[in-house]
GROMACS .gro file of C-alpha atoms in nm:
model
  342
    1UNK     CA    1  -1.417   1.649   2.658
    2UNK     CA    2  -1.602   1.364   2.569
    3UNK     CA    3  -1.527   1.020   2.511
    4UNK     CA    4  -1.507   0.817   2.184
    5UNK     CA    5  -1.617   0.444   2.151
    6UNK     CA    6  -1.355   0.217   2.098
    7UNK     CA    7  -1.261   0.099   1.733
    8UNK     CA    8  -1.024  -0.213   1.673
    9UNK     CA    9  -0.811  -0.243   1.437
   10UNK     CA   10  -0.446  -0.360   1.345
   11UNK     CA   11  -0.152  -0.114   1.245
   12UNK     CA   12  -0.380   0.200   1.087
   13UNK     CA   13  -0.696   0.255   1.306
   14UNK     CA   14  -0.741   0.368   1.644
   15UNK     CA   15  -0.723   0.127   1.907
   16UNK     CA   16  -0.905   0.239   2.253
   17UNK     CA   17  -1.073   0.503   2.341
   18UNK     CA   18  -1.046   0.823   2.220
   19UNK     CA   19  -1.061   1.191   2.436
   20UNK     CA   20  -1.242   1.364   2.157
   21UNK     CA   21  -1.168   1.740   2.196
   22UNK     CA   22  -1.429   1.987   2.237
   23UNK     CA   23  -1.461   2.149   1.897
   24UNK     CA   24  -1.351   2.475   1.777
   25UNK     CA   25  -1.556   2.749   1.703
   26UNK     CA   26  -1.545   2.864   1.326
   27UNK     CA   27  -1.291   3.179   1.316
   28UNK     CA   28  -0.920   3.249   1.231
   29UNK     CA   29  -0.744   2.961   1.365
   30UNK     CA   30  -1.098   2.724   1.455
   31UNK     CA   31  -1.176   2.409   1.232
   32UNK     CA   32  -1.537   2.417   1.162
   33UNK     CA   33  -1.800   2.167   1.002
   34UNK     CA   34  -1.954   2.315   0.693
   35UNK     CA   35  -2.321   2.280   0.726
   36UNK     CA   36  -2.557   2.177   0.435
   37UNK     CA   37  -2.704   2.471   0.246
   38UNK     CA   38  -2.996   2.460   0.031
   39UNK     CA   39  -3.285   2.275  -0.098
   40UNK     CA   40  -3.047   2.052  -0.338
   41UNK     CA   41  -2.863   1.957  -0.024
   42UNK     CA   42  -2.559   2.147  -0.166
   43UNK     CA   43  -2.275   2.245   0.082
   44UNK     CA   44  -2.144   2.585   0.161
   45UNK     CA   45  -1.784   2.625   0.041
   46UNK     CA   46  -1.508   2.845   0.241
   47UNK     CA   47  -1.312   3.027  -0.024
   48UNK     CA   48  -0.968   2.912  -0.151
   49UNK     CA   49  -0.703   2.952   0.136
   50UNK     CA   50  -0.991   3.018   0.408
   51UNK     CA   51  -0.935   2.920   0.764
   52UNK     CA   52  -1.106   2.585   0.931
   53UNK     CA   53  -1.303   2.320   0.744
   54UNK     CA   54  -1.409   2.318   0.435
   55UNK     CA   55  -1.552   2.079   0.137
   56UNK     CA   56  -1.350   2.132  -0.174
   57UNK     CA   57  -1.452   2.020  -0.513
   58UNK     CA   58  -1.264   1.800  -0.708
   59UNK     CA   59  -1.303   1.791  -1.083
   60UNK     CA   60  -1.482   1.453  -1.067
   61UNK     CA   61  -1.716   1.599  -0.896
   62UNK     CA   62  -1.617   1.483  -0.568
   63UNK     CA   63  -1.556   1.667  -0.227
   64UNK     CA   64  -1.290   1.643   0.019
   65UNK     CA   65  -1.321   1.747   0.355
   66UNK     CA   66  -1.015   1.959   0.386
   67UNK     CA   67  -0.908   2.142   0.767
   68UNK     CA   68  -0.652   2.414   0.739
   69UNK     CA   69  -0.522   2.656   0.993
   70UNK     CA   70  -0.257   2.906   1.066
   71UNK     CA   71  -0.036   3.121   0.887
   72UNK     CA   72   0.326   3.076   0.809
   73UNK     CA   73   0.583   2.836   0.594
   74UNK     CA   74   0.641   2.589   0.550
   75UNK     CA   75   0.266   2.451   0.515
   76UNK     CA   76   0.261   2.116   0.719
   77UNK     CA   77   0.009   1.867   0.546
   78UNK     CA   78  -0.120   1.605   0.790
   79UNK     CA   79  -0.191   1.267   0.628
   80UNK     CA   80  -0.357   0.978   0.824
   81UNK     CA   81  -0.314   0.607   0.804
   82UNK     CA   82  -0.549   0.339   0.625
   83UNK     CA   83  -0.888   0.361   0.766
   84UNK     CA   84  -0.837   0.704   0.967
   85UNK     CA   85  -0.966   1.056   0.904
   86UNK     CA   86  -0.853   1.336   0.995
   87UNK     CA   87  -0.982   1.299   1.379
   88UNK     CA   88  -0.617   1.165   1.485
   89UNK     CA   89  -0.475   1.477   1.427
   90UNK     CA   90  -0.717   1.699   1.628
   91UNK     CA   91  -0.819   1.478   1.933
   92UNK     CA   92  -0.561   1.309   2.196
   93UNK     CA   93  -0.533   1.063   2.461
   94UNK     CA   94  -0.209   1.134   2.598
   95UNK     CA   95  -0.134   1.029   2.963
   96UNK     CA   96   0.161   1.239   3.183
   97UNK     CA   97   0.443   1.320   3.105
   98UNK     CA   98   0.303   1.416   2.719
   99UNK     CA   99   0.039   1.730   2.752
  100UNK     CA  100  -0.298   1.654   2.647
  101UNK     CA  101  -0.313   1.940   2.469
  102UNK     CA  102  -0.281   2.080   2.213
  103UNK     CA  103  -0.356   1.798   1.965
  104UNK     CA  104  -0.134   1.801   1.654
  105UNK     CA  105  -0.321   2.007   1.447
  106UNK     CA  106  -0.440   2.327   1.647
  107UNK     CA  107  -0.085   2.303   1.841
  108UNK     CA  108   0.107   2.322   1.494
  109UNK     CA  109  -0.113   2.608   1.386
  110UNK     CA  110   0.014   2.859   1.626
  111UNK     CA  111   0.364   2.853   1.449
  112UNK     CA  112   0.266   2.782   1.056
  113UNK     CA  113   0.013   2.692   0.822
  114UNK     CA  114  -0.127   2.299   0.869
  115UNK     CA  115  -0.371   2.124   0.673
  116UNK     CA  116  -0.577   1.780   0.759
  117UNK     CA  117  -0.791   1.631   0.543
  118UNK     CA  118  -1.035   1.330   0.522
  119UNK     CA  119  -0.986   1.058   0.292
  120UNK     CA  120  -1.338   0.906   0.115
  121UNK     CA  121  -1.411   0.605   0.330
  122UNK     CA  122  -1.221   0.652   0.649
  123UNK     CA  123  -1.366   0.633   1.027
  124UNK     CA  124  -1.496   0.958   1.227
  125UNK     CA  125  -1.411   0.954   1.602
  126UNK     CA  126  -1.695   1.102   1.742
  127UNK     CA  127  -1.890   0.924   2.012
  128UNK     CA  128  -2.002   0.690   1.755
  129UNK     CA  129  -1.749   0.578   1.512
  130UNK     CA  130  -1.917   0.613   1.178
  131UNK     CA  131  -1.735   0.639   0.820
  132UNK     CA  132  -1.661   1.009   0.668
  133UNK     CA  133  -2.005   1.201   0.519
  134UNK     CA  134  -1.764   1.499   0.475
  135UNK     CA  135  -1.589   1.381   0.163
  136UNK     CA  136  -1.790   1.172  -0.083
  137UNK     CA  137  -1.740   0.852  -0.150
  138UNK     CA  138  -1.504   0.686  -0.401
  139UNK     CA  139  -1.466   0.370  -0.609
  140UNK     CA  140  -1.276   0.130  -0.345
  141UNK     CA  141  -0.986   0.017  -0.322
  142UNK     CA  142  -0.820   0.299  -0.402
  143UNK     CA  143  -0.487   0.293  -0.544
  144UNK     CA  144  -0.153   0.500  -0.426
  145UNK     CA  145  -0.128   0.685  -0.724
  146UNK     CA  146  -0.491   0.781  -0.720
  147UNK     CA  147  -0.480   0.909  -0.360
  148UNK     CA  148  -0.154   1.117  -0.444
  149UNK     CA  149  -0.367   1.280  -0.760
  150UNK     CA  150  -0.662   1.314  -0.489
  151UNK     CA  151  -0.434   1.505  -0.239
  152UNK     CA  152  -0.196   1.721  -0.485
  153UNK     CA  153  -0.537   1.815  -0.680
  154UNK     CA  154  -0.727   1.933  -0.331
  155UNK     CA  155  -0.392   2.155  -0.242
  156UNK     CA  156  -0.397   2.305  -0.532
  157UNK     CA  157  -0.796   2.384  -0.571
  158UNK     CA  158  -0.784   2.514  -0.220
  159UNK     CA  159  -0.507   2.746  -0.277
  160UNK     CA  160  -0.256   2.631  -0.039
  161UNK     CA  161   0.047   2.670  -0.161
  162UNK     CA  162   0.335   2.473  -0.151
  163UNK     CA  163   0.618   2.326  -0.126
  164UNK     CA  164   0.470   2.127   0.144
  165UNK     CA  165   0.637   1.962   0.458
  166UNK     CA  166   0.457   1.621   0.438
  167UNK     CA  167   0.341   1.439   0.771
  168UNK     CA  168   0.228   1.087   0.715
  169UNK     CA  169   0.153   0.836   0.985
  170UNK     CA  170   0.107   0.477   0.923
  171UNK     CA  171   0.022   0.419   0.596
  172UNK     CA  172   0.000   0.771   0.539
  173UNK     CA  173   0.382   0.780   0.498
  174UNK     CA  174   0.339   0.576   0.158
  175UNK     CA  175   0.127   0.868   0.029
  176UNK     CA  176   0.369   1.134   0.124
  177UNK     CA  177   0.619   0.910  -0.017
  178UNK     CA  178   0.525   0.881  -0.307
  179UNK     CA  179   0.353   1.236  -0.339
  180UNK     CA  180   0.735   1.351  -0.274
  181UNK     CA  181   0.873   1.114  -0.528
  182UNK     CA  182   0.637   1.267  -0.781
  183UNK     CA  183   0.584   1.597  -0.693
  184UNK     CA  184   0.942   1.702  -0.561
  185UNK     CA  185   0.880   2.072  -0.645
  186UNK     CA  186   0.653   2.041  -0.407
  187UNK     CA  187   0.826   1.873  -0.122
  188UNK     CA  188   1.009   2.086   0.139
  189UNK     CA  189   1.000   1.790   0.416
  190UNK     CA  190   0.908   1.469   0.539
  191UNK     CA  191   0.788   1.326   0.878
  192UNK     CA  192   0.715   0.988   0.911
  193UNK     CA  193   0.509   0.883   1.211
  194UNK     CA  194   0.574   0.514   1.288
  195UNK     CA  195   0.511   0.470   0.953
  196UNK     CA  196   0.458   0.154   0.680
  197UNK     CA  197   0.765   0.134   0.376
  198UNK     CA  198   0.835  -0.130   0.168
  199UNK     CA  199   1.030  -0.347   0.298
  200UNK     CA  200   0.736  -0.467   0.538
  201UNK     CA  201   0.614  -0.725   0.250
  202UNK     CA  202   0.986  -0.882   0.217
  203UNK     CA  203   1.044  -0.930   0.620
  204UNK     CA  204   0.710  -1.087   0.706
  205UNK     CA  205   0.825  -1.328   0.493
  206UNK     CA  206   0.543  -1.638   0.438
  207UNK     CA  207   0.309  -1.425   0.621
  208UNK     CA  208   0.299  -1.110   0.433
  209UNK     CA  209  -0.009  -1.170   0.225
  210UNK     CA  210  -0.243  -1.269   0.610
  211UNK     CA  211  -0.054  -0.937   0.655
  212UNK     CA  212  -0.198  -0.738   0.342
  213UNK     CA  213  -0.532  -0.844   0.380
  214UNK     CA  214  -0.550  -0.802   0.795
  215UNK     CA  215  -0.455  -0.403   0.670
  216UNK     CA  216  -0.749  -0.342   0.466
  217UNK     CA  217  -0.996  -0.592   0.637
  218UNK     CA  218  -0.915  -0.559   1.020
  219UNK     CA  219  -1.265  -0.723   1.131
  220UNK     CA  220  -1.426  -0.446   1.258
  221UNK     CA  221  -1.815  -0.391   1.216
  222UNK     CA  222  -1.765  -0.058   0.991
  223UNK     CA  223  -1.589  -0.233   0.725
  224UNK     CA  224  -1.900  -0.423   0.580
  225UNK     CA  225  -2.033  -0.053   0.515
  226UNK     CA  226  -2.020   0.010   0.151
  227UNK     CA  227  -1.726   0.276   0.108
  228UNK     CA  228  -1.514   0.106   0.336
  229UNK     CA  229  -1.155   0.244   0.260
  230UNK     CA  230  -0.954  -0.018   0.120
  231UNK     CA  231  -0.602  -0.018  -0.059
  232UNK     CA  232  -0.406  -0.227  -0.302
  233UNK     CA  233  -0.147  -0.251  -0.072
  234UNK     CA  234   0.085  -0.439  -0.327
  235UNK     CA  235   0.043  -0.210  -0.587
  236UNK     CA  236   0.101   0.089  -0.345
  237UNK     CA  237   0.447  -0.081  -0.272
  238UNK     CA  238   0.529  -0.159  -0.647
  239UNK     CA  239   0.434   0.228  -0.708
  240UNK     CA  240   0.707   0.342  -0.430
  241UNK     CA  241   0.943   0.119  -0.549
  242UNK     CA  242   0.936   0.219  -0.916
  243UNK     CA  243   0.932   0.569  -0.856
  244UNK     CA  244   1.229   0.824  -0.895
  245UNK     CA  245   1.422   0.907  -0.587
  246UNK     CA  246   1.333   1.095  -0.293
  247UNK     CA  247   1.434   1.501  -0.347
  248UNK     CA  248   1.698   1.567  -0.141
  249UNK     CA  249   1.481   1.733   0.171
  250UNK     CA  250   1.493   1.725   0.535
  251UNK     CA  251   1.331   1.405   0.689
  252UNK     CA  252   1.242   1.286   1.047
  253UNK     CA  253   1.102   0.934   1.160
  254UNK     CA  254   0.931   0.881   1.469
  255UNK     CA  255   0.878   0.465   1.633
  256UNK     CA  256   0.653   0.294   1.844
  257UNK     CA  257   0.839   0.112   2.138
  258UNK     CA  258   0.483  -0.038   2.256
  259UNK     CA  259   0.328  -0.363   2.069
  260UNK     CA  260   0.045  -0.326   1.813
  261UNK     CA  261  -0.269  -0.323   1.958
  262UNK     CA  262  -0.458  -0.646   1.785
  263UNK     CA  263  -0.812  -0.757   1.715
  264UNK     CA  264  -0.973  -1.103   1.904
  265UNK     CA  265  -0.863  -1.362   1.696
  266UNK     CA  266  -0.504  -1.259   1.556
  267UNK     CA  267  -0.307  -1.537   1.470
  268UNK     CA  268   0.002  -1.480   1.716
  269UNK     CA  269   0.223  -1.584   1.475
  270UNK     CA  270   0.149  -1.320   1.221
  271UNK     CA  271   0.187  -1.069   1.496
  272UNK     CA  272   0.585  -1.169   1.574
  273UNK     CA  273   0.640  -1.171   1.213
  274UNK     CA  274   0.504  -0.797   1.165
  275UNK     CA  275   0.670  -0.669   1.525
  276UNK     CA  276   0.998  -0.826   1.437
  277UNK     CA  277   0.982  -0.676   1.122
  278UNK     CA  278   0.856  -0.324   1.230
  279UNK     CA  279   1.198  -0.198   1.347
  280UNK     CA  280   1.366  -0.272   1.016
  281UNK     CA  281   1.108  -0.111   0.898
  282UNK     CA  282   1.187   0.190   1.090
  283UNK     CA  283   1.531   0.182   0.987
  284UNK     CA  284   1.484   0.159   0.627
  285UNK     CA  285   1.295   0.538   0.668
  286UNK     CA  286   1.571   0.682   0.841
  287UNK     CA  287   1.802   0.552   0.589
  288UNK     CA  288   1.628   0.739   0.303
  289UNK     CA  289   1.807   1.057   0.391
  290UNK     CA  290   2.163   1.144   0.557
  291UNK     CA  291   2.142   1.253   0.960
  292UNK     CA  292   1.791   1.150   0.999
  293UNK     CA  293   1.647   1.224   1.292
  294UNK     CA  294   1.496   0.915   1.476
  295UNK     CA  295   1.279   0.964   1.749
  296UNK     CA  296   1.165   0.673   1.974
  297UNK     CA  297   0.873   0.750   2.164
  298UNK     CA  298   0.882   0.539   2.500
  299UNK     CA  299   0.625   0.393   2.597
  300UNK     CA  300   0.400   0.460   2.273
  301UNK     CA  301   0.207   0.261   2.064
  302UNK     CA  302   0.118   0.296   1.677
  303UNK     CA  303  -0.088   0.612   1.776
  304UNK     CA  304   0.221   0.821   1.857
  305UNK     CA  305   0.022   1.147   1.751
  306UNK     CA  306  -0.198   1.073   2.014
  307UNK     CA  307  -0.052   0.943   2.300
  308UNK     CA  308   0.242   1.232   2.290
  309UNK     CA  309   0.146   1.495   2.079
  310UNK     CA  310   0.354   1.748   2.233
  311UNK     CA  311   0.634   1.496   2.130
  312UNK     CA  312   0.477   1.532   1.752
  313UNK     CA  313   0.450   1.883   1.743
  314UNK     CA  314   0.832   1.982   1.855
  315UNK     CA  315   0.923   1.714   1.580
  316UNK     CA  316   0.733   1.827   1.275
  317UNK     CA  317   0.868   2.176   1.422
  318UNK     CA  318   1.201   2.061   1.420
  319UNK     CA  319   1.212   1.982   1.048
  320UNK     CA  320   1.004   2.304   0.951
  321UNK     CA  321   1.300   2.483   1.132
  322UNK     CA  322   1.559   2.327   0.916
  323UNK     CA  323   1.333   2.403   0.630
  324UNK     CA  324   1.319   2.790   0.685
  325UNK     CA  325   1.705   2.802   0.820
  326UNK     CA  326   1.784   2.672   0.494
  327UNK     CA  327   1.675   2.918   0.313
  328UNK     CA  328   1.912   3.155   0.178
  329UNK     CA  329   1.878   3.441   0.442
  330UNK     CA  330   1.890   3.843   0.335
  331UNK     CA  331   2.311   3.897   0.230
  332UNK     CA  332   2.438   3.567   0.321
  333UNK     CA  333   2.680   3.448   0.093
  334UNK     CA  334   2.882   3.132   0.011
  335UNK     CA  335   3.182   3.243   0.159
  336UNK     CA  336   3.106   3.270   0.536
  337UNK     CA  337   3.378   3.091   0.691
  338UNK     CA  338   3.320   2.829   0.923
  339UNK     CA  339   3.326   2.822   1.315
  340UNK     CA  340   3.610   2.703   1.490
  341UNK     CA  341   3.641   2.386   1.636
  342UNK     CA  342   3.820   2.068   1.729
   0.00000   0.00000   0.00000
């Protein structure tokens, strides 16, 4: 297992460095890079609903890098923060107590189907950070309801088949969000992973737009590269907010109890006003649904995925439980009668 260079960032790219796990060899349950094919520097496409990794053509004539694995409902669909790929869902750098492995991804595939995917733009964690050559590039920034037509658009081209339980970490959770606020035929879940909402721009108060712009341009070297991901972050939280209601699904949220990791030069000031904020942030996700789960993972930062990804894995498996125990089950009727209690 080798070691990633470290990337800085604030609040949706990895801080540190990064165990990168040995990759998987292409097979049943094995991501696998699809290698170029051809003359015309054309890629080799899996087939719809094909194991490991896979470019998938969108109707722009774009393609997304798109890692599925597993078998099983509900399908778990992995979605990272601003700035990430799909690398924080199959690498790790947990310390004990959490297992190192399995990462996310391959550990959720042994129970259901799971899909990661890499947004245009966003930062490999290989030895060398670079941006994404597995998804093509795209017209920055991009807007929320652009990347929820991206992502509904790739599930459905690649045949995976829904309704989805939705993972999002960071700033992922305002694409699940709103993909379950527009698509909630689709939705059979939500996880959020110590992620953004909201009511972030309100509590940082005077600071919120240092905050907005410190999201999208963290001052890191990779983000003078042309593609850069970038977000209207504004207009992502006017979207959520003027969308219809959350379907009535089962939802978990999962905190940070350890500080945001910052880059040199971070006005201190700024930083209070986003951690005191971050909590209420927290709180406003587990308020979206009745007997939320809240999980606080001690001694975690931002990256809980990665520092306990065992902790990860028995909480997206939580949810899918609920999800598959509340389906009607084979002669079950409405008027079981209830167990006895005080």
């Amino acid at each position: 297992m080798g070691m990633g260079a470290a990337a800085l960032v604030l609040g949706g790219l990895l801080t540190g460095p990064v165990p990168v796990s040995a990759a998987a060899p292409a097979g049943a349950d094995g991501g696998r890079q699809v290698a170029p094919a051809g003359a015309d520097g054309g890629r080799q496409v899996a087939p719809a609903g094909a194991d490991g990794g896979r470019q998938v053509a969108l109707a722009d004539g774009r393609e997304i890098y798109l890692d599925c694995r597993g078998r099983g409902s509900p399908t778990v669909v992995l979605e990272s923060g601003i700035h990430d790929s799909s690398d924080t869902w199959t690498q790790t750098r947990a310390e004990p107590p959490a297992s190192a492995e399995p990462a996310v991804l391959p550990g959720l595939a042994r129970t259901t189907r799971v899909c990661a995917y890499d947004r245009p733009g966003t930062i490999r964690y290989t030895a060398e950070p670079s941006l994404t050559t597995r998804s093509s590039p795209a017209p920055m920034p991009r807007t929320l309801p652009g990347l929820v037509a991206d992502l509904d658009e790739l599930l459905t081209t690649a045949g995976e088949k829904g309704p989805y339980l939705l993972v999002g970490h960071s700033f992922g959770g305002m694409i699940t969000r709103l993909y379950a606020q527009t698509h909630p035929d689709k939705t059979a879940g939500l996880v959020f992973v110590d992620a953004f909402a909201p009511p972030i721009r309100k509590d940082t108060g005077a600071h919120w737009p240092a905050y907005a712009r410190l999201v999208n341009r963290p001052g890191v070297a990779l983000e003078d590269r042309p593609g850069f991901e970038t977000i209207d972050i504004d207009g992502a939280i006017d979207a959520v907010e003027g969308a219809p209601r959350l379907p009535a699904v089962p939802m978990a949220v999962m905190s940070k109890t350890v500080p945001f990791a910052t880059v040199p030069g971070t006005p201190p000031a700024l930083m209070a006003a986003v951690e005191a904020a971050w909590p209420r942030v927290q709180d406003s996700l587990v308020a979206l649904a009745p007997r939320t789960p809240h999980v606080l993972a001690t001694g975690s930062d931002h990256y809980i995925q990665l520092r306990e990804p065992d902790l990860t894995i028995a909480t997206i498996g939580l949810l899918a439980d609920r999800i598959r125990s509340a389906r009607p089950a084979h002669g079950a009727g409405p008027g079981a009668a209830p167990l006895a209690g005080f």
